Amino acid sequence: MLKRYWRSIAVAFGVMLVIWSFFGVKNYLISREKIESTNICQNEELIGKLITRNINPFSKFKFMKKRCKDCRVLLATNKPEAEINQTESFCSILDDATISTTSVIETYVKDLYDRPSAGKELKTTAILMTPYGYCPQYYKNMIILVEIKGKYGL
């Protein structure tokens, strides 16, 4: 009689474990999907959360590439408005784009030994930043990119 209850308890525990695992995996996939579809260029809270979670260097590089790509998307999306109206609210994108690009370039050069890809990253970002020449931090950020180009011979 005690054996039958023990077996029922074990089966119930096993079913609960399977259900808990299913919902855990489902929540993880949903959160990853939200991150993939979210522009993380200027979302400082999410950036901090993602950096503290990712210990694997390859996932950190994937994160850095996504942030760099998202900053480029913001620069390209706001380009017509920046050229016509010269809106000051777009200027903060320059700092984030510079930070994300320099981290990706340094990873390419120091860790992956891939100078051609680093050069492409630098060139693409510099071209996308050109319409924002009216911003106060434009020249400071361009000087940083030029220094990186000279430092790594890109």
XYZ file of N, CA and C in Angstrom:
462
model
N 0.818 -1.182 0.000
C 0.000 0.000 0.000
C 0.874 1.264 0.000
N 1.891 1.308 0.831
C 2.804 2.440 0.882
C 3.556 2.587 -0.441
N 3.847 1.467 -1.075
C 4.553 1.480 -2.353
C 3.705 2.153 -3.436
N 2.416 1.902 -3.422
C 1.529 2.483 -4.416
C 1.474 4.005 -4.265
N 1.415 4.521 -3.049
C 1.422 5.967 -2.826
C 2.760 6.571 -3.241
N 3.818 5.887 -2.951
C 5.147 6.369 -3.328
C 5.256 6.490 -4.845
N 4.742 5.516 -5.563
C 4.777 5.541 -7.026
C 3.922 6.697 -7.560
N 2.769 6.926 -6.974
C 1.894 8.029 -7.390
C 2.557 9.374 -7.135
N 3.222 9.504 -6.008
C 3.927 10.749 -5.689
C 5.067 10.978 -6.679
N 5.801 9.933 -7.013
C 6.908 10.058 -7.959
C 6.398 10.450 -9.344
N 5.299 9.868 -9.786
C 4.719 10.212 -11.087
C 4.235 11.663 -11.079
N 3.560 12.074 -10.024
C 3.080 13.451 -9.922
C 4.253 14.435 -9.925
N 5.307 14.104 -9.197
C 6.499 14.954 -9.175
C 7.136 15.026 -10.562
N 7.205 13.904 -11.258
C 7.765 13.869 -12.607
C 6.952 14.710 -13.576
N 5.632 14.630 -13.495
C 4.760 15.433 -14.365
C 4.943 16.914 -14.064
N 5.020 17.266 -12.794
C 5.233 18.670 -12.429
C 6.582 19.169 -12.944
N 7.606 18.332 -12.877
C 8.926 18.711 -13.367
C 8.906 18.933 -14.875
N 8.231 18.087 -15.606
C 8.124 18.251 -17.066
C 7.374 19.531 -17.407
N 6.278 19.796 -16.707
C 5.505 21.015 -16.966
C 6.334 22.245 -16.630
N 7.028 22.223 -15.503
C 7.872 23.356 -15.109
C 8.976 23.590 -16.137
N 9.594 22.519 -16.629
C 10.641 22.639 -17.647
C 10.080 23.226 -18.932
N 8.913 22.790 -19.335
C 8.283 23.297 -20.557
C 8.067 24.802 -20.466
N 7.483 25.265 -19.354
C 7.229 26.693 -19.215
C 8.524 27.498 -19.079
N 9.540 26.927 -18.462
C 10.827 27.610 -18.374
C 11.448 27.810 -19.740
N 11.436 26.783 -20.556
C 11.987 26.890 -21.919
C 11.155 27.865 -22.740
N 9.848 27.796 -22.599
C 8.967 28.693 -23.345
C 9.228 30.153 -22.971
N 9.353 30.453 -21.694
C 9.640 31.826 -21.260
C 10.994 32.300 -21.750
N 11.985 31.413 -21.743
C 13.310 31.779 -22.250
C 13.244 32.131 -23.734
N 12.553 31.320 -24.509
C 12.440 31.584 -25.947
C 11.684 32.874 -26.224
N 10.650 33.138 -25.443
C 9.894 34.385 -25.621
C 10.774 35.584 -25.297
N 11.565 35.508 -24.226
C 12.426 36.641 -23.873
C 13.517 36.843 -24.915
N 14.071 35.761 -25.478
C 15.086 35.895 -26.529
C 14.482 36.530 -27.773
N 13.254 36.167 -28.101
C 12.581 36.734 -29.264
C 12.357 38.229 -29.083
N 11.981 38.642 -27.862
C 11.779 40.060 -27.585
C 13.097 40.825 -27.748
N 14.195 40.247 -27.275
C 15.493 40.909 -27.378
C 15.907 41.025 -28.832
N 15.678 39.981 -29.628
C 16.058 40.009 -31.040
C 15.285 41.071 -31.802
N 14.030 41.326 -31.411
C 13.218 42.291 -32.138
C 13.308 43.704 -31.554
N 13.973 43.871 -30.432
C 14.102 45.173 -29.781
C 15.387 45.856 -30.232
N 15.295 47.153 -30.480
C 16.488 47.921 -30.814
C 17.180 48.272 -29.503
N 18.369 47.711 -29.305
C 19.062 47.874 -28.023
C 20.123 48.963 -28.047
N 20.170 49.738 -29.101
C 21.226 50.746 -29.230
C 21.250 51.699 -28.036
N 20.129 52.240 -27.654
C 20.094 53.241 -26.595
C 19.329 52.788 -25.360
N 19.051 51.514 -25.238
C 18.333 50.985 -24.085
C 19.355 50.557 -23.034
N 19.788 51.505 -22.219
C 20.877 51.278 -21.258
C 20.528 50.210 -20.222
N 19.271 50.183 -19.782
C 18.865 49.199 -18.774
C 18.970 47.775 -19.332
N 18.470 47.580 -20.549
C 18.540 46.263 -21.173
C 19.984 45.879 -21.492
N 20.792 46.833 -21.910
C 22.206 46.567 -22.204
C 22.915 46.070 -20.947
N 22.693 46.745 -19.829
C 23.317 46.317 -18.572
C 22.874 44.927 -18.159
N 21.587 44.651 -18.323
C 21.055 43.337 -17.960
C 21.669 42.253 -18.852
N 21.781 42.527 -20.152
C 22.330 41.528 -21.076
C 23.815 41.292 -20.841
N 24.551 42.345 -20.523
C 25.994 42.192 -20.282
C 26.233 41.344 -19.037
N 25.451 41.575 -17.982
C 25.670 40.801 -16.764
C 25.245 39.344 -16.922
N 24.305 39.059 -17.800
C 23.851 37.680 -18.005
C 24.798 36.865 -18.872
N 25.387 37.480 -19.886
C 26.182 36.737 -20.866
C 27.633 36.638 -20.434
N 28.045 35.444 -20.072
C 29.419 35.216 -19.653
C 30.233 34.658 -20.810
N 29.591 33.918 -21.701
C 30.252 33.326 -22.858
C 30.768 34.429 -23.780
N 32.062 34.447 -24.139
C 32.586 35.519 -24.990
C 31.934 35.577 -26.369
N 31.486 34.444 -26.897
C 30.854 34.460 -28.203
C 29.473 35.101 -28.140
N 28.738 34.896 -27.052
C 27.439 35.549 -26.927
C 27.629 37.048 -26.686
N 28.717 37.432 -26.012
C 28.999 38.852 -25.838
C 29.298 39.506 -27.179
N 30.046 38.811 -28.037
C 30.341 39.370 -29.350
C 29.064 39.487 -30.175
N 28.191 38.487 -30.082
C 26.911 38.538 -30.788
C 26.104 39.733 -30.292
N 26.118 39.970 -28.989
C 25.427 41.117 -28.412
C 26.027 42.426 -28.923
N 27.361 42.520 -28.947
C 28.008 43.744 -29.423
C 27.671 44.009 -30.888
N 27.661 42.941 -31.705
C 27.310 43.095 -33.126
C 25.865 43.560 -33.267
N 24.966 43.019 -32.455
C 23.556 43.428 -32.538
C 23.405 44.889 -32.138
N 24.094 45.292 -31.091
C 23.991 46.701 -30.674
C 24.539 47.621 -31.762
N 25.653 47.246 -32.363
C 26.237 48.045 -33.437
C 25.271 48.136 -34.617
N 24.677 47.004 -34.981
C 23.714 46.976 -36.082
C 22.493 47.828 -35.761
N 22.013 47.742 -34.520
C 20.846 48.528 -34.120
C 21.140 50.027 -34.144
N 22.342 50.408 -33.770
C 22.713 51.829 -33.838
C 22.760 52.297 -35.287
N 23.254 51.452 -36.163
C 23.268 51.802 -37.590
C 21.857 51.946 -38.129
N 20.967 51.081 -37.672
C 19.564 51.172 -38.106
C 18.980 52.508 -37.669
N 19.263 52.923 -36.440
C 18.773 54.219 -35.966
C 19.371 55.365 -36.776
N 20.662 55.297 -37.063
C 21.295 56.349 -37.859
C 20.674 56.427 -39.257
N 20.461 55.283 -39.875
C 19.897 55.262 -41.229
C 18.428 55.676 -41.230
N 17.677 55.252 -40.233
C 16.255 55.580 -40.164
C 16.035 57.069 -39.958
N 16.848 57.683 -39.144
C 16.677 59.104 -38.821
C 17.419 60.032 -39.775
N 18.104 59.479 -40.764
C 18.912 60.279 -41.688
C 18.096 61.366 -42.409
N 16.944 61.054 -43.016
C 16.205 62.117 -43.710
C 15.805 63.263 -42.783
N 15.344 62.921 -41.601
C 14.951 63.946 -40.634
C 16.163 64.768 -40.184
N 17.297 64.092 -40.020
C 18.511 64.792 -39.576
C 19.007 65.745 -40.660
N 18.912 65.349 -41.918
C 19.379 66.214 -43.007
C 18.488 67.432 -43.207
N 17.188 67.251 -43.006
C 16.250 68.347 -43.261
C 16.100 69.261 -42.038
N 15.767 68.673 -40.898
C 15.437 69.484 -39.717
C 16.575 69.644 -38.718
N 17.602 68.859 -38.842
C 18.734 68.879 -37.910
C 18.267 68.823 -36.456
N 17.519 67.777 -36.154
C 16.941 67.595 -34.821
C 18.019 67.204 -33.813
N 18.062 67.930 -32.704
C 19.061 67.686 -31.659
C 18.856 66.353 -30.937
N 17.631 65.847 -30.922
C 17.361 64.604 -30.186
C 18.067 63.402 -30.800
N 18.475 63.493 -32.050
C 19.184 62.389 -32.705
C 20.668 62.360 -32.362
N 21.182 63.408 -31.775
C 22.621 63.514 -31.525
C 23.142 62.466 -30.547
N 22.311 62.030 -29.627
C 22.770 61.037 -28.659
C 23.069 59.693 -29.308
N 22.506 59.452 -30.478
C 22.775 58.202 -31.196
C 24.245 58.118 -31.589
N 24.865 59.257 -31.867
C 26.274 59.269 -32.285
C 27.180 58.662 -31.227
N 26.971 59.034 -29.970
C 27.801 58.489 -28.895
C 27.636 56.978 -28.783
N 26.393 56.514 -28.820
C 26.146 55.081 -28.712
C 26.698 54.323 -29.916
N 26.562 54.904 -31.094
C 27.098 54.261 -32.296
C 28.619 54.169 -32.228
N 29.265 55.208 -31.735
C 30.723 55.191 -31.614
C 31.181 54.146 -30.604
N 30.524 54.090 -29.470
C 30.894 53.115 -28.437
C 30.716 51.693 -28.953
N 29.571 51.430 -29.567
C 29.318 50.064 -30.050
C 30.271 49.685 -31.180
N 30.566 50.617 -32.073
C 31.470 50.322 -33.189
C 32.891 50.089 -32.698
N 33.364 50.899 -31.763
C 34.733 50.705 -31.280
C 34.883 49.369 -30.566
N 33.865 48.960 -29.814
C 33.976 47.659 -29.132
C 33.987 46.511 -30.128
N 33.194 46.606 -31.189
C 33.183 45.557 -32.215
C 34.508 45.538 -32.970
N 35.021 46.705 -33.301
C 36.295 46.788 -34.031
C 37.427 46.206 -33.192
N 37.476 46.581 -31.925
C 38.537 46.054 -31.065
C 38.447 44.536 -30.913
N 37.240 44.009 -30.867
C 37.083 42.553 -30.795
C 37.541 41.900 -32.088
N 37.168 42.500 -33.214
C 37.619 41.954 -34.501
C 39.145 41.928 -34.583
N 39.773 43.027 -34.208
C 41.223 43.144 -34.374
C 41.987 42.328 -33.329
N 41.629 42.474 -32.053
C 42.410 41.849 -30.981
C 42.104 40.366 -30.794
N 40.836 39.985 -30.898
C 40.460 38.607 -30.590
C 40.278 37.729 -31.819
N 39.724 38.294 -32.893
C 39.416 37.489 -34.079
C 40.428 37.667 -35.215
N 41.319 38.629 -35.090
C 42.348 38.900 -36.104
C 41.742 39.073 -37.499
N 40.658 39.837 -37.557
C 39.928 40.042 -38.810
C 39.886 41.537 -39.121
N 40.963 42.051 -39.686
C 41.047 43.477 -40.003
C 40.087 43.912 -41.117
N 39.877 43.104 -42.163
C 38.936 43.545 -43.205
C 37.522 43.790 -42.665
N 37.039 42.911 -41.806
C 35.703 43.111 -41.232
C 35.673 44.337 -40.325
N 36.747 44.552 -39.585
C 36.831 45.733 -38.724
C 36.807 47.004 -39.563
N 37.524 46.992 -40.684
C 37.531 48.144 -41.580
C 36.150 48.430 -42.157
N 35.415 47.376 -42.501
C 34.051 47.559 -43.023
C 33.139 48.163 -41.973
N 33.274 47.683 -40.743
C 32.454 48.229 -39.649
C 32.724 49.723 -39.477
N 33.989 50.084 -39.481
C 34.379 51.478 -39.294
C 33.868 52.353 -40.434
N 34.057 51.901 -41.653
C 33.646 52.680 -42.820
C 32.130 52.871 -42.851
N 31.386 51.805 -42.583
C 29.929 51.885 -42.616
C 29.408 52.865 -41.567
N 29.943 52.776 -40.368
C 29.481 53.671 -39.304
C 29.840 55.123 -39.611
N 31.044 55.359 -40.119
C 31.454 56.729 -40.433
C 30.553 57.341 -41.515
N 30.203 56.552 -42.515
C 29.318 57.053 -43.573
C 27.933 57.370 -43.027
N 27.418 56.496 -42.171
C 26.085 56.729 -41.608
C 26.051 57.908 -40.634
N 27.192 58.257 -40.050
C 27.241 59.374 -39.110
C 27.368 60.729 -39.819
N 27.719 60.736 -41.088
C 27.969 61.973 -41.820
C 26.809 62.967 -41.787
N 25.550 62.549 -41.970
C 24.461 63.543 -41.952
C 24.256 64.241 -40.618
N 24.909 63.760 -39.583
C 24.725 64.323 -38.242
C 25.846 65.304 -37.896
N 26.429 65.915 -38.890
C 27.530 66.857 -38.692
C 27.146 68.083 -37.884
N 25.888 68.372 -37.758
C 25.423 69.527 -36.990
C 25.454 69.281 -35.480
N 25.601 68.036 -35.071
C 25.585 67.701 -33.638
C 26.875 68.151 -32.956
N 26.797 68.602 -31.706
C 27.994 69.055 -30.992
C 29.032 67.944 -30.793
N 28.597 66.698 -30.636
C 29.533 65.606 -30.395
C 29.995 64.906 -31.680
N 29.602 65.418 -32.828
C 29.959 64.779 -34.099
C 31.476 64.704 -34.282
N 32.160 65.815 -34.131
C 33.614 65.844 -34.375
C 34.375 65.025 -33.338
N 33.927 65.058 -32.109
C 34.568 64.254 -31.067
C 34.479 62.768 -31.417
N 33.313 62.324 -31.859
C 33.132 60.918 -32.221
C 33.895 60.553 -33.488
N 33.938 61.452 -34.449
C 34.707 61.180 -35.675
C 36.205 61.109 -35.372
N 36.676 61.931 -34.451
C 38.089 61.870 -34.063
C 38.392 60.516 -33.427
N 37.478 60.013 -32.611
C 37.662 58.688 -32.002
C 37.759 57.620 -33.088
N 36.888 57.700 -34.087
C 36.922 56.711 -35.177
C 38.200 56.827 -36.005
N 38.650 58.053 -36.244
C 39.896 58.252 -36.999
C 41.087 57.724 -36.203
N 41.093 57.958 -34.893
C 42.168 57.429 -34.038
C 42.193 55.903 -34.057
N 41.041 55.287 -34.034
C 40.967 53.828 -34.089
C 41.465 53.330 -35.441
N 41.099 54.044 -36.478
C 41.569 53.657 -37.821
C 43.077 53.711 -37.889
N 43.675 54.755 -37.343
C 45.125 54.872 -37.334
C 45.798 53.861 -36.403
N 45.183 53.622 -35.269
C 45.749 52.697 -34.281
C 45.847 51.280 -34.821
N 44.806 50.837 -35.526
C 44.778 49.467 -36.025
C 45.119 49.338 -37.503
N 45.406 50.460 -38.158
C 45.789 50.419 -39.562
C 44.679 49.930 -40.465
N 43.500 50.437 -40.251
C 42.368 50.017 -41.065
C 42.264 50.941 -42.239
